[in-house]
Amino acid sequence: MDFAVRSLSSQESKVVLALSEQGRRAITRTEIIELLGTSPQAADHIIRSLRRKGWLERGGWGRYLLIPPDQGWQALGESNLLALASSIANPYYFGFATAAAHYGLTTQTRSTIFLVTPRHVRPKEIQGTKVRIIKLAPKRFFGFGEVDALGYSVMMSDREKTVLDCIDRPQLGGGIGEAATIFAAAARRFDWEKAVSYLKRIGSVSLVRRVGWLAGYTGADIPDSILTQMRSMTDRPGLSFIGPRKPSDEAIGYARDWHLMVNVAPSAVAEAAGRAKRRKIGSGA
């Protein structure tokens, strides 16, 4: 650190060292003004200089993130992009394809970050990466917590909520085929008690039917007690869909067990077929 700060002015060094000594990664413009005991104009000059030299990056209006000195601009990978994007909305969580990638449930690489919030927020772009804002109803805004993203704490949907979100809105998880693959990968280590409690909170019969069908299609090992609860949640008239409402000749067709019209070609979900053998949580498998 001593060597790294030699290229900084005394005022710039004061900002960097203060953050490092306090173990902090974020600072506001107001805090910089107070720390330096200077005018807003002078503080803005220091901020611009630190950004130009690669020490600070803007994380939102009036908020800046310290770029780890031992990593420099290399730190601005996906994890730090999440840290920057976390300032866009409050409350929020990263979900759908972004969360699936975080948990290693997908190998697809995407150039969009999916940020979920109950608030109306305009789409953003950070370091050339699009941040798509997904507005969820308050009753569906749950099932997330803090995760570490290269030293920064950000809010991420948990494994079970990530899977349910992707099945509910597959277009945000890479499509129906990818949502099925995400489910198959997650179901190997899945907390079904948590998942069914989430399904009850969401209250969507269609989503329960989709999960039930995918569980059978992928070979997921659902405890009998969970399966009984899921069936009781769907014991009502009406037809649900996965895929477009208009069927095609290649579609899998009607799944009688779940009253679900599967308007998806077998080839679209072939990778997920039979791939979800459940492993017990805590087994170390």
Short mmCIF file of C-alpha atoms in Angstrom, two decimals:
data_model
loop_
_atom_site.label_atom_id
_atom_site.label_comp_id
_atom_site.label_asym_id
_atom_site.label_seq_id
_atom_site.Cartn_x
_atom_site.Cartn_y
_atom_site.Cartn_z
CA MET A 1 0.00 0.00 0.00
CA ASP A 2 2.82 2.44 0.83
CA PHE A 3 4.27 2.02 -2.65
CA ALA A 4 0.88 2.24 -4.28
CA VAL A 5 -0.05 5.58 -2.74
CA ARG A 6 3.18 7.35 -3.71
CA SER A 7 1.61 8.43 -6.99
CA LEU A 8 -1.25 10.12 -5.12
CA SER A 9 -1.41 13.60 -3.69
CA SER A 10 -1.64 13.99 0.08
CA GLN A 11 -5.39 14.60 -0.12
CA GLU A 12 -5.94 11.65 -2.45
CA SER A 13 -3.84 9.41 -0.20
CA LYS A 14 -5.91 10.50 2.79
CA VAL A 15 -9.09 9.22 1.14
CA VAL A 16 -7.58 5.90 0.04
CA LEU A 17 -5.81 5.22 3.34
CA ALA A 18 -8.88 6.13 5.39
CA LEU A 19 -10.98 3.59 3.51
CA SER A 20 -8.28 0.91 3.70
CA GLU A 21 -7.60 1.38 7.41
CA GLN A 22 -11.32 1.21 8.20
CA GLY A 23 -11.79 -1.86 6.03
CA ARG A 24 -14.36 -0.04 3.93
CA ARG A 25 -15.00 -0.28 0.22
CA ALA A 26 -17.52 2.53 -0.25
CA ILE A 27 -17.61 6.24 0.49
CA THR A 28 -19.96 9.09 -0.33
CA ARG A 29 -19.16 12.53 -1.68
CA THR A 30 -20.37 14.05 1.61
CA GLU A 31 -18.01 11.82 3.59
CA ILE A 32 -15.08 12.85 1.41
CA ILE A 33 -15.90 16.51 1.98
CA GLU A 34 -16.01 15.93 5.75
CA LEU A 35 -12.87 13.77 5.75
CA LEU A 36 -10.80 16.34 3.88
CA GLY A 37 -12.41 19.36 5.52
CA THR A 38 -12.59 21.05 2.17
CA SER A 39 -15.13 22.63 -0.16
CA PRO A 40 -17.44 20.56 -2.36
CA GLN A 41 -15.64 21.86 -5.43
CA ALA A 42 -12.24 20.78 -4.10
CA ALA A 43 -13.63 17.39 -3.08
CA ASP A 44 -15.06 16.90 -6.58
CA HIS A 45 -11.60 17.60 -8.00
CA ILE A 46 -10.09 14.92 -5.73
CA ILE A 47 -12.82 12.45 -6.71
CA ARG A 48 -12.25 13.06 -10.42
CA SER A 49 -8.52 12.57 -9.96
CA LEU A 50 -8.96 9.32 -8.02
CA ARG A 51 -11.34 8.01 -10.66
CA ARG A 52 -8.92 8.95 -13.42
CA LYS A 53 -6.09 7.12 -11.63
CA GLY A 54 -8.24 4.03 -11.15
CA TRP A 55 -8.73 4.17 -7.38
CA LEU A 56 -12.43 5.03 -7.25
CA GLU A 57 -15.37 4.05 -9.39
CA ARG A 58 -18.81 5.57 -9.26
CA GLY A 59 -21.35 3.24 -7.69
CA GLY A 60 -24.37 5.50 -7.84
CA TRP A 61 -25.29 9.14 -7.34
CA GLY A 62 -22.77 10.61 -4.89
CA ARG A 63 -21.39 7.18 -3.93
CA TYR A 64 -18.01 5.72 -4.87
CA LEU A 65 -16.31 2.35 -4.51
CA LEU A 66 -12.64 1.78 -3.77
CA ILE A 67 -10.92 -0.40 -6.34
CA PRO A 68 -8.67 -2.82 -4.39
CA PRO A 69 -5.10 -1.54 -4.87
CA ASP A 70 -3.70 -5.03 -5.30
CA GLN A 71 -6.13 -5.71 -8.16
CA GLY A 72 -6.45 -2.37 -9.94
CA TRP A 73 -8.77 -2.26 -12.93
CA GLN A 74 -8.68 -6.05 -13.14
CA ALA A 75 -11.06 -5.89 -10.17
CA LEU A 76 -13.77 -4.55 -12.44
CA GLY A 77 -14.93 -8.01 -13.38
CA GLU A 78 -18.48 -9.28 -12.97
CA SER A 79 -18.31 -9.28 -9.16
CA ASN A 80 -17.37 -5.63 -8.94
CA LEU A 81 -19.93 -4.75 -11.59
CA LEU A 82 -22.48 -6.17 -9.17
CA ALA A 83 -21.06 -3.97 -6.42
CA LEU A 84 -21.43 -0.94 -8.67
CA ALA A 85 -24.93 -1.92 -9.77
CA SER A 86 -26.05 -2.45 -6.18
CA SER A 87 -26.34 1.31 -5.75
CA ILE A 88 -28.99 1.64 -8.45
CA ALA A 89 -31.99 0.75 -6.28
CA ASN A 90 -32.87 0.12 -2.67
CA PRO A 91 -34.21 -2.38 -1.80
CA TYR A 92 -32.97 -4.74 -4.49
CA TYR A 93 -31.52 -8.14 -5.21
CA PHE A 94 -29.68 -9.64 -8.15
CA GLY A 95 -31.71 -12.47 -9.60
CA PHE A 96 -32.68 -14.59 -12.58
CA ALA A 97 -29.76 -15.34 -14.93
CA THR A 98 -27.36 -13.24 -12.83
CA ALA A 99 -28.06 -15.26 -9.68
CA ALA A 100 -28.04 -18.54 -11.62
CA ALA A 101 -24.53 -17.72 -12.84
CA HIS A 102 -23.44 -16.80 -9.29
CA TYR A 103 -24.48 -20.24 -8.03
CA GLY A 104 -22.93 -22.04 -10.99
CA LEU A 105 -26.31 -23.25 -12.25
CA THR A 106 -25.68 -22.07 -15.80
CA THR A 107 -22.69 -21.91 -18.08
CA GLN A 108 -24.21 -19.29 -20.34
CA THR A 109 -22.42 -15.95 -20.40
CA ARG A 110 -24.62 -12.88 -20.61
CA SER A 111 -23.87 -9.22 -21.03
CA THR A 112 -26.83 -8.12 -18.90
CA ILE A 113 -27.15 -7.87 -15.12
CA PHE A 114 -30.65 -8.53 -13.76
CA LEU A 115 -31.51 -6.33 -10.78
CA VAL A 116 -34.84 -6.95 -9.04
CA THR A 117 -36.66 -4.28 -7.05
CA PRO A 118 -40.26 -3.41 -6.09
CA ARG A 119 -39.57 0.18 -7.16
CA HIS A 120 -39.77 1.84 -10.54
CA VAL A 121 -36.20 2.43 -11.71
CA ARG A 122 -34.89 3.24 -15.16
CA PRO A 123 -32.49 0.82 -16.89
CA LYS A 124 -28.82 1.63 -16.40
CA GLU A 125 -25.48 0.84 -17.96
CA ILE A 126 -22.29 0.35 -15.94
CA GLN A 127 -18.87 -0.05 -17.51
CA GLY A 128 -20.57 -0.95 -20.79
CA THR A 129 -22.73 -3.61 -19.13
CA LYS A 130 -26.52 -3.28 -19.29
CA VAL A 131 -28.40 -3.47 -16.00
CA ARG A 132 -31.96 -4.59 -16.63
CA ILE A 133 -34.40 -3.58 -13.92
CA ILE A 134 -37.05 -6.18 -13.08
CA LYS A 135 -39.90 -4.74 -11.05
CA LEU A 136 -41.56 -7.35 -8.84
CA ALA A 137 -44.73 -7.00 -6.81
CA PRO A 138 -43.95 -6.63 -3.08
CA LYS A 139 -45.49 -10.07 -2.33
CA ARG A 140 -42.88 -11.67 -4.60
CA PHE A 141 -39.97 -9.61 -3.37
CA PHE A 142 -38.36 -12.02 -0.91
CA GLY A 143 -35.96 -14.96 -0.80
CA PHE A 144 -32.66 -13.11 -0.95
CA GLY A 145 -29.72 -12.25 1.27
CA GLU A 146 -26.15 -10.98 1.36
CA VAL A 147 -23.43 -12.70 -0.63
CA ASP A 148 -19.80 -11.75 -1.09
CA ALA A 149 -18.77 -10.34 -4.46
CA LEU A 150 -15.00 -9.87 -4.36
CA GLY A 151 -15.07 -8.22 -0.96
CA TYR A 152 -18.33 -6.36 -1.50
CA SER A 153 -21.59 -7.46 0.08
CA VAL A 154 -24.48 -7.48 -2.39
CA MET A 155 -28.02 -8.83 -2.19
CA MET A 156 -28.66 -11.99 -4.22
CA SER A 157 -31.69 -14.26 -4.48
CA ASP A 158 -31.03 -17.58 -2.79
CA ARG A 159 -30.78 -20.81 -4.76
CA GLU A 160 -34.44 -21.76 -4.36
CA LYS A 161 -35.84 -18.32 -5.21
CA THR A 162 -33.48 -18.07 -8.18
CA VAL A 163 -34.86 -21.30 -9.61
CA LEU A 164 -38.49 -20.34 -9.01
CA ASP A 165 -37.97 -16.89 -10.54
CA CYS A 166 -36.40 -18.43 -13.66
CA ILE A 167 -39.24 -20.94 -14.04
CA ASP A 168 -41.83 -18.22 -13.49
CA ARG A 169 -40.26 -15.91 -16.08
CA PRO A 170 -37.99 -18.12 -18.20
CA GLN A 171 -37.17 -15.35 -20.65
CA LEU A 172 -35.11 -13.75 -17.87
CA GLY A 173 -33.21 -16.96 -17.22
CA GLY A 174 -32.13 -17.67 -20.78
CA GLY A 175 -35.30 -19.27 -22.12
CA ILE A 176 -37.35 -22.32 -21.18
CA GLY A 177 -34.60 -24.77 -22.05
CA GLU A 178 -32.07 -22.95 -19.90
CA ALA A 179 -34.58 -22.55 -17.05
CA ALA A 180 -35.06 -26.33 -17.12
CA THR A 181 -31.29 -26.84 -17.03
CA ILE A 182 -30.99 -24.41 -14.11
CA PHE A 183 -33.69 -26.33 -12.26
CA ALA A 184 -31.98 -29.67 -12.92
CA ALA A 185 -28.64 -28.37 -11.66
CA ALA A 186 -30.16 -26.79 -8.55
CA ALA A 187 -32.41 -29.73 -7.67
CA ARG A 188 -29.38 -31.85 -6.85
CA ARG A 189 -28.93 -29.68 -3.76
CA PHE A 190 -32.34 -28.22 -3.12
CA ASP A 191 -34.15 -27.25 0.05
CA TRP A 192 -37.64 -28.42 -0.88
CA GLU A 193 -39.15 -27.25 2.40
CA LYS A 194 -37.98 -23.73 1.62
CA ALA A 195 -39.06 -24.00 -2.00
CA VAL A 196 -42.61 -25.08 -1.17
CA SER A 197 -42.90 -22.29 1.42
CA TYR A 198 -41.89 -19.86 -1.33
CA LEU A 199 -44.48 -21.34 -3.68
CA LYS A 200 -47.15 -20.80 -1.05
CA ARG A 201 -46.10 -17.16 -0.61
CA ILE A 202 -46.10 -16.51 -4.34
CA GLY A 203 -49.50 -18.13 -4.73
CA SER A 204 -49.25 -19.03 -8.42
CA VAL A 205 -50.92 -22.29 -9.42
CA SER A 206 -49.23 -22.10 -12.80
CA LEU A 207 -45.78 -21.88 -11.20
CA VAL A 208 -46.45 -24.87 -8.94
CA ARG A 209 -47.57 -26.91 -11.94
CA ARG A 210 -44.48 -25.94 -13.89
CA VAL A 211 -42.22 -26.92 -11.01
CA GLY A 212 -44.08 -30.20 -10.57
CA TRP A 213 -43.77 -31.10 -14.23
CA LEU A 214 -40.10 -30.11 -14.42
CA ALA A 215 -39.38 -32.16 -11.31
CA GLY A 216 -40.76 -35.25 -13.00
CA TYR A 217 -39.13 -34.50 -16.34
CA THR A 218 -35.70 -33.93 -14.84
CA GLY A 219 -35.92 -36.78 -12.35
CA ALA A 220 -35.79 -34.60 -9.24
CA ASP A 221 -36.24 -36.48 -5.99
CA ILE A 222 -39.10 -34.65 -4.25
CA PRO A 223 -40.04 -35.84 -0.75
CA ASP A 224 -43.55 -37.30 -0.70
CA SER A 225 -44.70 -34.73 1.85
CA ILE A 226 -43.63 -31.89 -0.46
CA LEU A 227 -45.27 -33.49 -3.47
CA THR A 228 -48.51 -33.84 -1.51
CA GLN A 229 -48.44 -30.15 -0.61
CA MET A 230 -47.77 -29.16 -4.22
CA ARG A 231 -50.65 -31.26 -5.49
CA SER A 232 -53.02 -29.74 -2.93
CA MET A 233 -51.96 -26.29 -4.13
CA THR A 234 -52.98 -27.15 -7.70
CA ASP A 235 -56.19 -29.05 -6.94
CA ARG A 236 -58.45 -26.70 -8.83
CA PRO A 237 -59.89 -26.44 -12.35
CA GLY A 238 -58.14 -24.67 -15.16
CA LEU A 239 -55.21 -25.23 -17.47
CA SER A 240 -51.73 -23.77 -17.07
CA PHE A 241 -49.03 -23.31 -19.69
CA ILE A 242 -45.29 -23.47 -20.06
CA GLY A 243 -44.18 -22.03 -23.35
CA PRO A 244 -46.30 -20.04 -25.79
CA ARG A 245 -50.09 -20.27 -25.55
CA LYS A 246 -50.25 -21.39 -29.18
CA PRO A 247 -49.10 -25.01 -29.45
CA SER A 248 -46.92 -26.40 -32.21
CA ASP A 249 -46.82 -29.85 -33.78
CA GLU A 250 -43.45 -30.48 -32.12
CA ALA A 251 -44.59 -29.57 -28.60
CA ILE A 252 -44.50 -32.14 -25.78
CA GLY A 253 -48.19 -31.50 -25.21
CA TYR A 254 -50.56 -31.96 -22.30
CA ALA A 255 -49.16 -33.20 -18.97
CA ARG A 256 -52.26 -34.66 -17.33
CA ASP A 257 -50.72 -35.09 -13.86
CA TRP A 258 -50.21 -31.35 -13.51
CA HIS A 259 -52.93 -29.97 -15.83
CA LEU A 260 -50.13 -28.28 -17.73
CA MET A 261 -49.87 -27.65 -21.46
CA VAL A 262 -46.19 -28.05 -22.30
CA ASN A 263 -45.84 -26.09 -25.52
CA VAL A 264 -42.14 -26.82 -25.71
CA ALA A 265 -40.32 -29.06 -28.16
CA PRO A 266 -38.45 -32.00 -26.56
CA SER A 267 -35.23 -30.74 -28.14
CA ALA A 268 -35.52 -27.45 -26.20
CA VAL A 269 -35.37 -29.19 -22.83
CA ALA A 270 -33.39 -32.29 -23.78
CA GLU A 271 -30.31 -31.28 -21.77
CA ALA A 272 -32.32 -31.23 -18.55
CA ALA A 273 -34.05 -34.59 -18.99
CA GLY A 274 -33.30 -36.93 -16.10
CA ARG A 275 -30.44 -34.78 -14.77
CA ALA A 276 -31.80 -33.77 -11.37
CA LYS A 277 -30.86 -36.41 -8.85
CA ARG A 278 -31.24 -34.82 -5.42
CA ARG A 279 -28.40 -34.78 -2.91
CA LYS A 280 -29.16 -34.31 0.75
CA ILE A 281 -28.21 -30.92 2.15
CA GLY A 282 -25.20 -31.16 4.41
CA SER A 283 -24.13 -34.54 3.05
CA GLY A 284 -21.01 -33.04 1.52
CA ALA A 285 -21.92 -34.47 -1.85
#
